[in-house]
Amino acid sequence: MATAVPAERDAVARAFPGTPAEVLLPGALLHRSPDGPALLAAGVGPALAAAGVAAALTAAALDGAPFALVVSAGIAGGFAPLAPVGSLVVADEITAADLGAETADGFAPVTALGFGTVTHRPPAALVRRAADATGARPGTVLTVSTVTGTAERAALLRARHPRALAEAMEGFGVAEAAAAHGVPVLEVRAVSNPVGPRDRAAWRIGDALAALTDAFGKLAPVLTSWRPDDPDAG
Ligand SMILES: O=C(O)c1cccc(C(=O)CC[C@H]2O[C@@H](n3cnc4c(=O)[nH]cnc43)[C@H](O)[C@@H]2O)c1
């Protein structure tokens, strides 16, 4: 489970019993709950997220105990009206919104330039189960390197990504690392602020962290019972 900052990691950890133990790996500090997941606060942004998750996945694989699933979790900006502050979203698409090139005809994603990918899709059945268990709304979660701060940018992102519910800064990095290891990914976000004009006073980080704890309490049985080879895992 990867978050950006320790406050998000600890909010997730509160959903699991027991005190997590610290495990220091080359390139990643994991918090391992006794019967819960391994938690990593990898830092803000897709690069740190990818680096930390890749380090944790590599260490687990070399140890002969590979992870079966990687979850990107944390707070996010929500696009009105479908993802209000305090609500939960689960990504059925994890999309890098600003990975590409500006051209005379507008933004071109890296895929249009002949490189890589801009979208990862978590297993549909797992998204469904996560949404059913938590009440999270399923949809696209964008990964951005720059937090949106104007109504114009918010409108442009929504025009480019009509299914976008939220934006955050790590999901695509987590998903790239997971994909490199052939491990499925999930992204769950609690909305702390609206995507739009910058207004730090409107951020509800405490409420979003509490929603994250509540969500992971409900998600725990879904995550522990989920197997990639389930007939319904799709
Ligand atoms: O003061 C600002 O406007 C500002 C600029 C850059 C970063 C921040 C953060 O607080 C870090 C964002 C952190 O939380 C996630 N997050 C939460 N809301 C949003 C959002 O509206 N857009 C993008 N990311 C968001 C993100 O995943 C980071 O980990 C504040």
PDB file of C-alpha atoms and ligand atoms in Angstrom:
ATOM      1  CA  MET A   1       0.000   0.000   0.000  1.00  0.00           C
ATOM      2  CA  ALA A   2       1.631   3.269  -1.068  1.00  0.00           C
ATOM      3  CA  THR A   3       0.756   6.746   0.134  1.00  0.00           C
ATOM      4  CA  ALA A   4       2.575  10.017  -0.419  1.00  0.00           C
ATOM      5  CA  VAL A   5       3.011  11.259   3.146  1.00  0.00           C
ATOM      6  CA  PRO A   6       3.180   9.645   6.619  1.00  0.00           C
ATOM      7  CA  ALA A   7      -0.179  11.202   7.651  1.00  0.00           C
ATOM      8  CA  GLU A   8      -1.902   9.239   4.852  1.00  0.00           C
ATOM      9  CA  ARG A   9       0.043   6.060   5.663  1.00  0.00           C
ATOM     10  CA  ASP A  10      -0.948   6.340   9.334  1.00  0.00           C
ATOM     11  CA  ALA A  11      -4.594   6.985   8.413  1.00  0.00           C
ATOM     12  CA  VAL A  12      -4.603   3.704   6.474  1.00  0.00           C
ATOM     13  CA  ALA A  13      -2.712   1.908   9.279  1.00  0.00           C
ATOM     14  CA  ARG A  14      -5.416   2.908  11.810  1.00  0.00           C
ATOM     15  CA  ALA A  15      -7.824   0.610   9.942  1.00  0.00           C
ATOM     16  CA  PHE A  16      -5.740  -2.417  10.928  1.00  0.00           C
ATOM     17  CA  PRO A  17      -5.172  -3.778  14.421  1.00  0.00           C
ATOM     18  CA  GLY A  18      -1.757  -3.748  16.101  1.00  0.00           C
ATOM     19  CA  THR A  19       1.269  -1.514  15.962  1.00  0.00           C
ATOM     20  CA  PRO A  20       3.128  -1.585  12.643  1.00  0.00           C
ATOM     21  CA  ALA A  21       6.802  -2.587  12.685  1.00  0.00           C
ATOM     22  CA  GLU A  22       9.322  -0.582  10.676  1.00  0.00           C
ATOM     23  CA  VAL A  23      11.206  -2.505   7.977  1.00  0.00           C
ATOM     24  CA  LEU A  24      14.040  -0.584   6.342  1.00  0.00           C
ATOM     25  CA  LEU A  25      14.752  -1.712   2.774  1.00  0.00           C
ATOM     26  CA  PRO A  26      17.175  -0.213   0.248  1.00  0.00           C
ATOM     27  CA  GLY A  27      15.094   2.685  -1.105  1.00  0.00           C
ATOM     28  CA  ALA A  28      11.940   2.208   0.990  1.00  0.00           C
ATOM     29  CA  LEU A  29      10.838   2.258   4.632  1.00  0.00           C
ATOM     30  CA  LEU A  30       7.868  -0.080   5.113  1.00  0.00           C
ATOM     31  CA  HIS A  31       5.437  -0.115   8.041  1.00  0.00           C
ATOM     32  CA  ARG A  32       4.154  -3.654   8.449  1.00  0.00           C
ATOM     33  CA  SER A  33       1.003  -4.190  10.535  1.00  0.00           C
ATOM     34  CA  PRO A  34       0.920  -7.590  12.274  1.00  0.00           C
ATOM     35  CA  ASP A  35      -2.008  -8.907  10.206  1.00  0.00           C
ATOM     36  CA  GLY A  36      -2.350  -6.031   7.786  1.00  0.00           C
ATOM     37  CA  PRO A  37      -0.671  -4.747   4.675  1.00  0.00           C
ATOM     38  CA  ALA A  38       2.836  -3.378   4.186  1.00  0.00           C
ATOM     39  CA  LEU A  39       2.536   0.415   4.106  1.00  0.00           C
ATOM     40  CA  LEU A  40       4.904   2.816   2.377  1.00  0.00           C
ATOM     41  CA  ALA A  41       4.940   6.623   2.519  1.00  0.00           C
ATOM     42  CA  ALA A  42       6.930   7.119  -0.675  1.00  0.00           C
ATOM     43  CA  GLY A  43       6.763  10.894  -1.062  1.00  0.00           C
ATOM     44  CA  VAL A  44       4.784  13.376  -3.147  1.00  0.00           C
ATOM     45  CA  GLY A  45       4.636  12.970  -6.917  1.00  0.00           C
ATOM     46  CA  PRO A  46       4.786  10.141  -9.461  1.00  0.00           C
ATOM     47  CA  ALA A  47       8.584   9.799  -9.526  1.00  0.00           C
ATOM     48  CA  LEU A  48       9.002   9.184  -5.798  1.00  0.00           C
ATOM     49  CA  ALA A  49       5.941   6.940  -5.815  1.00  0.00           C
ATOM     50  CA  ALA A  50       7.363   4.804  -8.621  1.00  0.00           C
ATOM     51  CA  ALA A  51      10.833   4.657  -7.072  1.00  0.00           C
ATOM     52  CA  GLY A  52       9.577   3.632  -3.624  1.00  0.00           C
ATOM     53  CA  VAL A  53       7.089   1.065  -4.867  1.00  0.00           C
ATOM     54  CA  ALA A  54       9.627  -0.444  -7.272  1.00  0.00           C
ATOM     55  CA  ALA A  55      12.127  -0.784  -4.417  1.00  0.00           C
ATOM     56  CA  ALA A  56       9.535  -2.496  -2.182  1.00  0.00           C
ATOM     57  CA  LEU A  57       8.383  -4.833  -4.977  1.00  0.00           C
ATOM     58  CA  THR A  58      11.946  -5.785  -5.875  1.00  0.00           C
ATOM     59  CA  ALA A  59      12.881  -6.482  -2.252  1.00  0.00           C
ATOM     60  CA  ALA A  60       9.778  -8.651  -1.754  1.00  0.00           C
ATOM     61  CA  ALA A  61      10.434 -10.592  -4.963  1.00  0.00           C
ATOM     62  CA  LEU A  62      14.081 -11.227  -4.036  1.00  0.00           C
ATOM     63  CA  ASP A  63      12.882 -12.351  -0.615  1.00  0.00           C
ATOM     64  CA  GLY A  64      10.631 -14.969  -2.250  1.00  0.00           C
ATOM     65  CA  ALA A  65       7.460 -13.295  -0.941  1.00  0.00           C
ATOM     66  CA  PRO A  66       6.203 -11.113  -3.818  1.00  0.00           C
ATOM     67  CA  PHE A  67       3.251  -8.805  -3.298  1.00  0.00           C
ATOM     68  CA  ALA A  68       0.022  -9.847  -5.049  1.00  0.00           C
ATOM     69  CA  LEU A  69      -1.451  -6.354  -5.252  1.00  0.00           C
ATOM     70  CA  VAL A  70      -0.276  -2.743  -4.947  1.00  0.00           C
ATOM     71  CA  VAL A  71      -2.677  -0.059  -3.707  1.00  0.00           C
ATOM     72  CA  SER A  72      -2.147   3.680  -4.182  1.00  0.00           C
ATOM     73  CA  ALA A  73      -4.020   5.511  -1.430  1.00  0.00           C
ATOM     74  CA  GLY A  74      -4.338   9.046  -0.151  1.00  0.00           C
ATOM     75  CA  ILE A  75      -6.137  12.333  -0.425  1.00  0.00           C
ATOM     76  CA  ALA A  76      -7.089  13.970  -3.717  1.00  0.00           C
ATOM     77  CA  GLY A  77      -8.770  16.870  -5.393  1.00  0.00           C
ATOM     78  CA  GLY A  78     -12.306  16.027  -6.572  1.00  0.00           C
ATOM     79  CA  PHE A  79     -14.024  17.258  -9.729  1.00  0.00           C
ATOM     80  CA  ALA A  80     -17.432  18.767  -8.978  1.00  0.00           C
ATOM     81  CA  PRO A  81     -20.157  17.678  -8.788  1.00  0.00           C
ATOM     82  CA  LEU A  82     -19.440  13.922  -8.791  1.00  0.00           C
ATOM     83  CA  ALA A  83     -16.624  13.855  -6.236  1.00  0.00           C
ATOM     84  CA  PRO A  84     -17.406  16.288  -3.426  1.00  0.00           C
ATOM     85  CA  VAL A  85     -15.080  16.934  -0.495  1.00  0.00           C
ATOM     86  CA  GLY A  86     -15.236  14.015   1.963  1.00  0.00           C
ATOM     87  CA  SER A  87     -16.273  11.480  -0.685  1.00  0.00           C
ATOM     88  CA  LEU A  88     -14.286   8.447  -1.837  1.00  0.00           C
ATOM     89  CA  VAL A  89     -13.240   7.493  -5.328  1.00  0.00           C
ATOM     90  CA  VAL A  90     -11.772   4.261  -6.667  1.00  0.00           C
ATOM     91  CA  ALA A  91      -9.921   4.367  -9.972  1.00  0.00           C
ATOM     92  CA  ASP A  92     -11.105   2.183 -12.812  1.00  0.00           C
ATOM     93  CA  GLU A  93      -8.534   4.090 -14.869  1.00  0.00           C
ATOM     94  CA  ILE A  94      -5.312   5.620 -13.569  1.00  0.00           C
ATOM     95  CA  THR A  95      -4.281   8.212 -16.131  1.00  0.00           C
ATOM     96  CA  ALA A  96      -1.218  10.434 -16.419  1.00  0.00           C
ATOM     97  CA  ALA A  97      -2.820  13.743 -17.375  1.00  0.00           C
ATOM     98  CA  ASP A  98       0.288  15.724 -18.268  1.00  0.00           C
ATOM     99  CA  LEU A  99       2.679  13.120 -19.708  1.00  0.00           C
ATOM    100  CA  GLY A 100       3.154  14.206 -23.300  1.00  0.00           C
ATOM    101  CA  ALA A 101       3.924  17.204 -25.446  1.00  0.00           C
ATOM    102  CA  GLU A 102       2.301  20.530 -26.214  1.00  0.00           C
ATOM    103  CA  THR A 103       1.816  20.837 -29.979  1.00  0.00           C
ATOM    104  CA  ALA A 104       0.331  23.477 -32.237  1.00  0.00           C
ATOM    105  CA  ASP A 105      -2.832  21.372 -32.147  1.00  0.00           C
ATOM    106  CA  GLY A 106      -2.874  21.104 -28.360  1.00  0.00           C
ATOM    107  CA  PHE A 107      -1.716  18.446 -25.914  1.00  0.00           C
ATOM    108  CA  ALA A 108      -0.462  15.128 -27.302  1.00  0.00           C
ATOM    109  CA  PRO A 109      -0.125  12.240 -24.829  1.00  0.00           C
ATOM    110  CA  VAL A 110       3.086  10.179 -24.996  1.00  0.00           C
ATOM    111  CA  THR A 111       1.138   7.362 -26.639  1.00  0.00           C
ATOM    112  CA  ALA A 112       0.430   9.667 -29.601  1.00  0.00           C
ATOM    113  CA  LEU A 113       4.185  10.245 -29.817  1.00  0.00           C
ATOM    114  CA  GLY A 114       4.796   6.511 -29.997  1.00  0.00           C
ATOM    115  CA  PHE A 115       5.905   5.917 -26.390  1.00  0.00           C
ATOM    116  CA  GLY A 116       4.727   3.950 -23.392  1.00  0.00           C
ATOM    117  CA  THR A 117       1.301   4.242 -21.845  1.00  0.00           C
ATOM    118  CA  VAL A 118      -0.781   6.903 -20.133  1.00  0.00           C
ATOM    119  CA  THR A 119      -3.484   4.733 -18.563  1.00  0.00           C
ATOM    120  CA  HIS A 120      -3.435   1.703 -16.290  1.00  0.00           C
ATOM    121  CA  ARG A 121      -6.633  -0.229 -15.583  1.00  0.00           C
ATOM    122  CA  PRO A 122      -7.053  -1.948 -12.221  1.00  0.00           C
ATOM    123  CA  PRO A 123      -8.862  -5.319 -12.269  1.00  0.00           C
ATOM    124  CA  ALA A 124     -12.536  -4.528 -12.932  1.00  0.00           C
ATOM    125  CA  ALA A 125     -13.889  -7.014 -10.384  1.00  0.00           C
ATOM    126  CA  LEU A 126     -11.643  -5.620  -7.669  1.00  0.00           C
ATOM    127  CA  VAL A 127     -12.769  -2.069  -8.469  1.00  0.00           C
ATOM    128  CA  ARG A 128     -16.402  -3.233  -8.257  1.00  0.00           C
ATOM    129  CA  ARG A 129     -15.859  -4.950  -4.921  1.00  0.00           C
ATOM    130  CA  ALA A 130     -13.964  -1.963  -3.524  1.00  0.00           C
ATOM    131  CA  ALA A 131     -16.737   0.386  -4.640  1.00  0.00           C
ATOM    132  CA  ASP A 132     -19.450  -1.869  -3.187  1.00  0.00           C
ATOM    133  CA  ALA A 133     -17.651  -2.233   0.149  1.00  0.00           C
ATOM    134  CA  THR A 134     -16.808   1.433   0.671  1.00  0.00           C
ATOM    135  CA  GLY A 135     -19.374   3.413  -1.314  1.00  0.00           C
ATOM    136  CA  ALA A 136     -16.517   4.880  -3.353  1.00  0.00           C
ATOM    137  CA  ARG A 137     -17.476   6.150  -6.788  1.00  0.00           C
ATOM    138  CA  PRO A 138     -15.581   4.394  -9.618  1.00  0.00           C
ATOM    139  CA  GLY A 139     -14.046   6.491 -12.405  1.00  0.00           C
ATOM    140  CA  THR A 140     -10.854   7.916 -13.792  1.00  0.00           C
ATOM    141  CA  VAL A 141      -8.303   9.274 -11.330  1.00  0.00           C
ATOM    142  CA  LEU A 142      -5.794  11.571 -12.987  1.00  0.00           C
ATOM    143  CA  THR A 143      -2.163  11.800 -11.950  1.00  0.00           C
ATOM    144  CA  VAL A 144      -0.737  15.309 -12.303  1.00  0.00           C
ATOM    145  CA  SER A 145       2.668  16.749 -11.509  1.00  0.00           C
ATOM    146  CA  THR A 146       1.190  20.190 -10.862  1.00  0.00           C
ATOM    147  CA  VAL A 147      -1.840  20.637  -8.578  1.00  0.00           C
ATOM    148  CA  THR A 148      -4.620  22.352 -10.526  1.00  0.00           C
ATOM    149  CA  GLY A 149      -5.097  25.915  -9.299  1.00  0.00           C
ATOM    150  CA  THR A 150      -7.525  27.547 -11.723  1.00  0.00           C
ATOM    151  CA  ALA A 151     -11.046  26.943 -13.028  1.00  0.00           C
ATOM    152  CA  GLU A 152      -9.658  27.056 -16.578  1.00  0.00           C
ATOM    153  CA  ARG A 153      -7.211  24.212 -15.971  1.00  0.00           C
ATOM    154  CA  ALA A 154      -9.902  22.171 -14.203  1.00  0.00           C
ATOM    155  CA  ALA A 155     -12.250  22.635 -17.183  1.00  0.00           C
ATOM    156  CA  LEU A 156      -9.503  21.713 -19.638  1.00  0.00           C
ATOM    157  CA  LEU A 157      -8.701  18.508 -17.746  1.00  0.00           C
ATOM    158  CA  ARG A 158     -12.386  17.566 -17.610  1.00  0.00           C
ATOM    159  CA  ALA A 159     -12.753  18.257 -21.336  1.00  0.00           C
ATOM    160  CA  ARG A 160      -9.764  15.996 -22.053  1.00  0.00           C
ATOM    161  CA  HIS A 161     -10.846  13.359 -19.529  1.00  0.00           C
ATOM    162  CA  PRO A 162     -14.659  13.417 -19.288  1.00  0.00           C
ATOM    163  CA  ARG A 163     -14.676  10.438 -16.867  1.00  0.00           C
ATOM    164  CA  ALA A 164     -12.236  12.065 -14.453  1.00  0.00           C
ATOM    165  CA  LEU A 165     -13.488  12.136 -10.868  1.00  0.00           C
ATOM    166  CA  ALA A 166     -10.328  13.233  -9.094  1.00  0.00           C
ATOM    167  CA  GLU A 167      -6.720  14.274  -9.477  1.00  0.00           C
ATOM    168  CA  ALA A 168      -3.768  13.328  -7.296  1.00  0.00           C
ATOM    169  CA  MET A 169      -0.032  13.070  -7.823  1.00  0.00           C
ATOM    170  CA  GLU A 170       1.108   9.471  -7.325  1.00  0.00           C
ATOM    171  CA  GLY A 171      -1.259   6.864  -8.825  1.00  0.00           C
ATOM    172  CA  PHE A 172       0.369   6.616 -12.248  1.00  0.00           C
ATOM    173  CA  GLY A 173       3.842   6.234 -10.724  1.00  0.00           C
ATOM    174  CA  VAL A 174       2.594   3.470  -8.427  1.00  0.00           C
ATOM    175  CA  ALA A 175       0.862   1.792 -11.386  1.00  0.00           C
ATOM    176  CA  GLU A 176       3.972   1.945 -13.586  1.00  0.00           C
ATOM    177  CA  ALA A 177       6.064   0.258 -10.890  1.00  0.00           C
ATOM    178  CA  ALA A 178       3.392  -2.389 -10.331  1.00  0.00           C
ATOM    179  CA  ALA A 179       3.071  -3.032 -14.079  1.00  0.00           C
ATOM    180  CA  ALA A 180       6.844  -3.456 -14.403  1.00  0.00           C
ATOM    181  CA  HIS A 181       6.537  -6.289 -11.856  1.00  0.00           C
ATOM    182  CA  GLY A 182       3.360  -7.745 -13.388  1.00  0.00           C
ATOM    183  CA  VAL A 183       1.398  -6.940 -10.232  1.00  0.00           C
ATOM    184  CA  PRO A 184      -2.161  -5.531 -10.358  1.00  0.00           C
ATOM    185  CA  VAL A 185      -2.839  -2.079  -8.960  1.00  0.00           C
ATOM    186  CA  LEU A 186      -5.739  -0.298  -7.252  1.00  0.00           C
ATOM    187  CA  GLU A 187      -6.085   3.412  -6.405  1.00  0.00           C
ATOM    188  CA  VAL A 188      -8.373   4.646  -3.623  1.00  0.00           C
ATOM    189  CA  ARG A 189      -8.644   8.341  -2.807  1.00  0.00           C
ATOM    190  CA  ALA A 190     -10.532  10.441  -0.262  1.00  0.00           C
ATOM    191  CA  VAL A 191     -11.383  13.898  -1.562  1.00  0.00           C
ATOM    192  CA  SER A 192      -9.843  16.688   0.516  1.00  0.00           C
ATOM    193  CA  ASN A 193     -10.470  19.645  -1.786  1.00  0.00           C
ATOM    194  CA  PRO A 194     -12.243  20.605  -4.992  1.00  0.00           C
ATOM    195  CA  VAL A 195     -10.186  20.701  -8.199  1.00  0.00           C
ATOM    196  CA  GLY A 196     -10.238  24.340  -9.239  1.00  0.00           C
ATOM    197  CA  PRO A 197      -9.139  27.778  -8.069  1.00  0.00           C
ATOM    198  CA  ARG A 198      -6.491  27.469  -5.360  1.00  0.00           C
ATOM    199  CA  ASP A 199      -8.058  27.938  -1.923  1.00  0.00           C
ATOM    200  CA  ARG A 200      -6.074  26.330   0.897  1.00  0.00           C
ATOM    201  CA  ALA A 201      -8.772  27.346   3.394  1.00  0.00           C
ATOM    202  CA  ALA A 202     -11.197  24.994   1.616  1.00  0.00           C
ATOM    203  CA  TRP A 203      -8.985  21.923   2.107  1.00  0.00           C
ATOM    204  CA  ARG A 204     -10.458  19.378   4.543  1.00  0.00           C
ATOM    205  CA  ILE A 205      -7.444  17.159   5.073  1.00  0.00           C
ATOM    206  CA  GLY A 206      -8.547  15.845   8.489  1.00  0.00           C
ATOM    207  CA  ASP A 207     -11.958  14.808   7.155  1.00  0.00           C
ATOM    208  CA  ALA A 208     -10.363  13.132   4.151  1.00  0.00           C
ATOM    209  CA  LEU A 209      -7.890  11.202   6.315  1.00  0.00           C
ATOM    210  CA  ALA A 210     -10.771  10.028   8.538  1.00  0.00           C
ATOM    211  CA  ALA A 211     -12.648   8.900   5.402  1.00  0.00           C
ATOM    212  CA  LEU A 212      -9.526   7.009   4.319  1.00  0.00           C
ATOM    213  CA  THR A 213      -9.342   5.139   7.643  1.00  0.00           C
ATOM    214  CA  ASP A 214     -13.032   4.274   7.405  1.00  0.00           C
ATOM    215  CA  ALA A 215     -12.634   3.120   3.787  1.00  0.00           C
ATOM    216  CA  PHE A 216      -9.713   0.818   4.555  1.00  0.00           C
ATOM    217  CA  GLY A 217     -11.593  -0.700   7.491  1.00  0.00           C
ATOM    218  CA  LYS A 218     -14.266  -1.736   4.969  1.00  0.00           C
ATOM    219  CA  LEU A 219     -11.748  -2.636   2.268  1.00  0.00           C
ATOM    220  CA  ALA A 220      -9.639  -4.950   4.423  1.00  0.00           C
ATOM    221  CA  PRO A 221     -11.724  -8.109   3.782  1.00  0.00           C
ATOM    222  CA  VAL A 222     -11.949  -7.291   0.075  1.00  0.00           C
ATOM    223  CA  LEU A 223      -8.186  -6.914  -0.231  1.00  0.00           C
ATOM    224  CA  THR A 224      -7.296  -9.994   1.793  1.00  0.00           C
ATOM    225  CA  SER A 225      -9.798 -12.241  -0.011  1.00  0.00           C
ATOM    226  CA  TRP A 226      -8.971 -11.022  -3.520  1.00  0.00           C
ATOM    227  CA  ARG A 227      -6.873 -13.330  -5.708  1.00  0.00           C
ATOM    228  CA  PRO A 228      -5.743 -12.375  -9.219  1.00  0.00           C
ATOM    229  CA  ASP A 229      -6.660 -15.868 -10.448  1.00  0.00           C
ATOM    230  CA  ASP A 230     -10.263 -15.725  -9.125  1.00  0.00           C
ATOM    231  CA  PRO A 231     -12.659 -16.601 -11.963  1.00  0.00           C
ATOM    232  CA  ASP A 232     -14.304 -13.238 -11.214  1.00  0.00           C
ATOM    233  CA  ALA A 233     -11.033 -11.299 -10.879  1.00  0.00           C
ATOM    234  CA  GLY A 234     -11.333  -9.596 -14.300  1.00  0.00           C
TER     235      GLY A 234
HETATM  236  O1  LIG B   1      -0.534  24.710  -1.711  1.00  0.00           O
HETATM  237  C1  LIG B   1      -0.825  24.131  -2.745  1.00  0.00           C
HETATM  238  O2  LIG B   1      -1.625  24.611  -3.552  1.00  0.00           O
HETATM  239  C2  LIG B   1      -0.211  22.803  -3.014  1.00  0.00           C
HETATM  240  C3  LIG B   1       0.632  22.642  -4.082  1.00  0.00           C
HETATM  241  C4  LIG B   1       1.230  21.429  -4.293  1.00  0.00           C
HETATM  242  C5  LIG B   1       0.985  20.363  -3.438  1.00  0.00           C
HETATM  243  C6  LIG B   1       0.111  20.518  -2.395  1.00  0.00           C
HETATM  244  C7  LIG B   1      -0.184  19.406  -1.491  1.00  0.00           C
HETATM  245  O3  LIG B   1      -0.784  19.546  -0.466  1.00  0.00           O
HETATM  246  C8  LIG B   1       0.268  18.027  -1.830  1.00  0.00           C
HETATM  247  C9  LIG B   1      -0.751  17.261  -2.559  1.00  0.00           C
HETATM  248  C10 LIG B   1      -0.772  15.825  -2.080  1.00  0.00           C
HETATM  249  O4  LIG B   1      -2.089  15.460  -1.836  1.00  0.00           O
HETATM  250  C11 LIG B   1      -2.685  14.900  -3.002  1.00  0.00           C
HETATM  251  N1  LIG B   1      -3.637  15.906  -3.464  1.00  0.00           N
HETATM  252  C12 LIG B   1      -4.628  16.405  -2.690  1.00  0.00           C
HETATM  253  N2  LIG B   1      -5.372  17.270  -3.366  1.00  0.00           N
HETATM  254  C13 LIG B   1      -4.856  17.343  -4.602  1.00  0.00           C
HETATM  255  C14 LIG B   1      -5.224  18.098  -5.758  1.00  0.00           C
HETATM  256  O5  LIG B   1      -6.200  18.867  -5.788  1.00  0.00           O
HETATM  257  N3  LIG B   1      -4.461  17.925  -6.869  1.00  0.00           N
HETATM  258  C15 LIG B   1      -3.408  17.072  -6.874  1.00  0.00           C
HETATM  259  N4  LIG B   1      -3.034  16.349  -5.799  1.00  0.00           N
HETATM  260  C16 LIG B   1      -3.750  16.482  -4.679  1.00  0.00           C
HETATM  261  C17 LIG B   1      -1.538  14.556  -3.930  1.00  0.00           C
HETATM  262  O6  LIG B   1      -1.619  13.206  -4.310  1.00  0.00           O
HETATM  263  C18 LIG B   1      -0.274  14.868  -3.140  1.00  0.00           C
HETATM  264  O7  LIG B   1       0.235  13.716  -2.519  1.00  0.00           O
HETATM  265  C19 LIG B   1      -0.489  21.753  -2.167  1.00  0.00           C
END
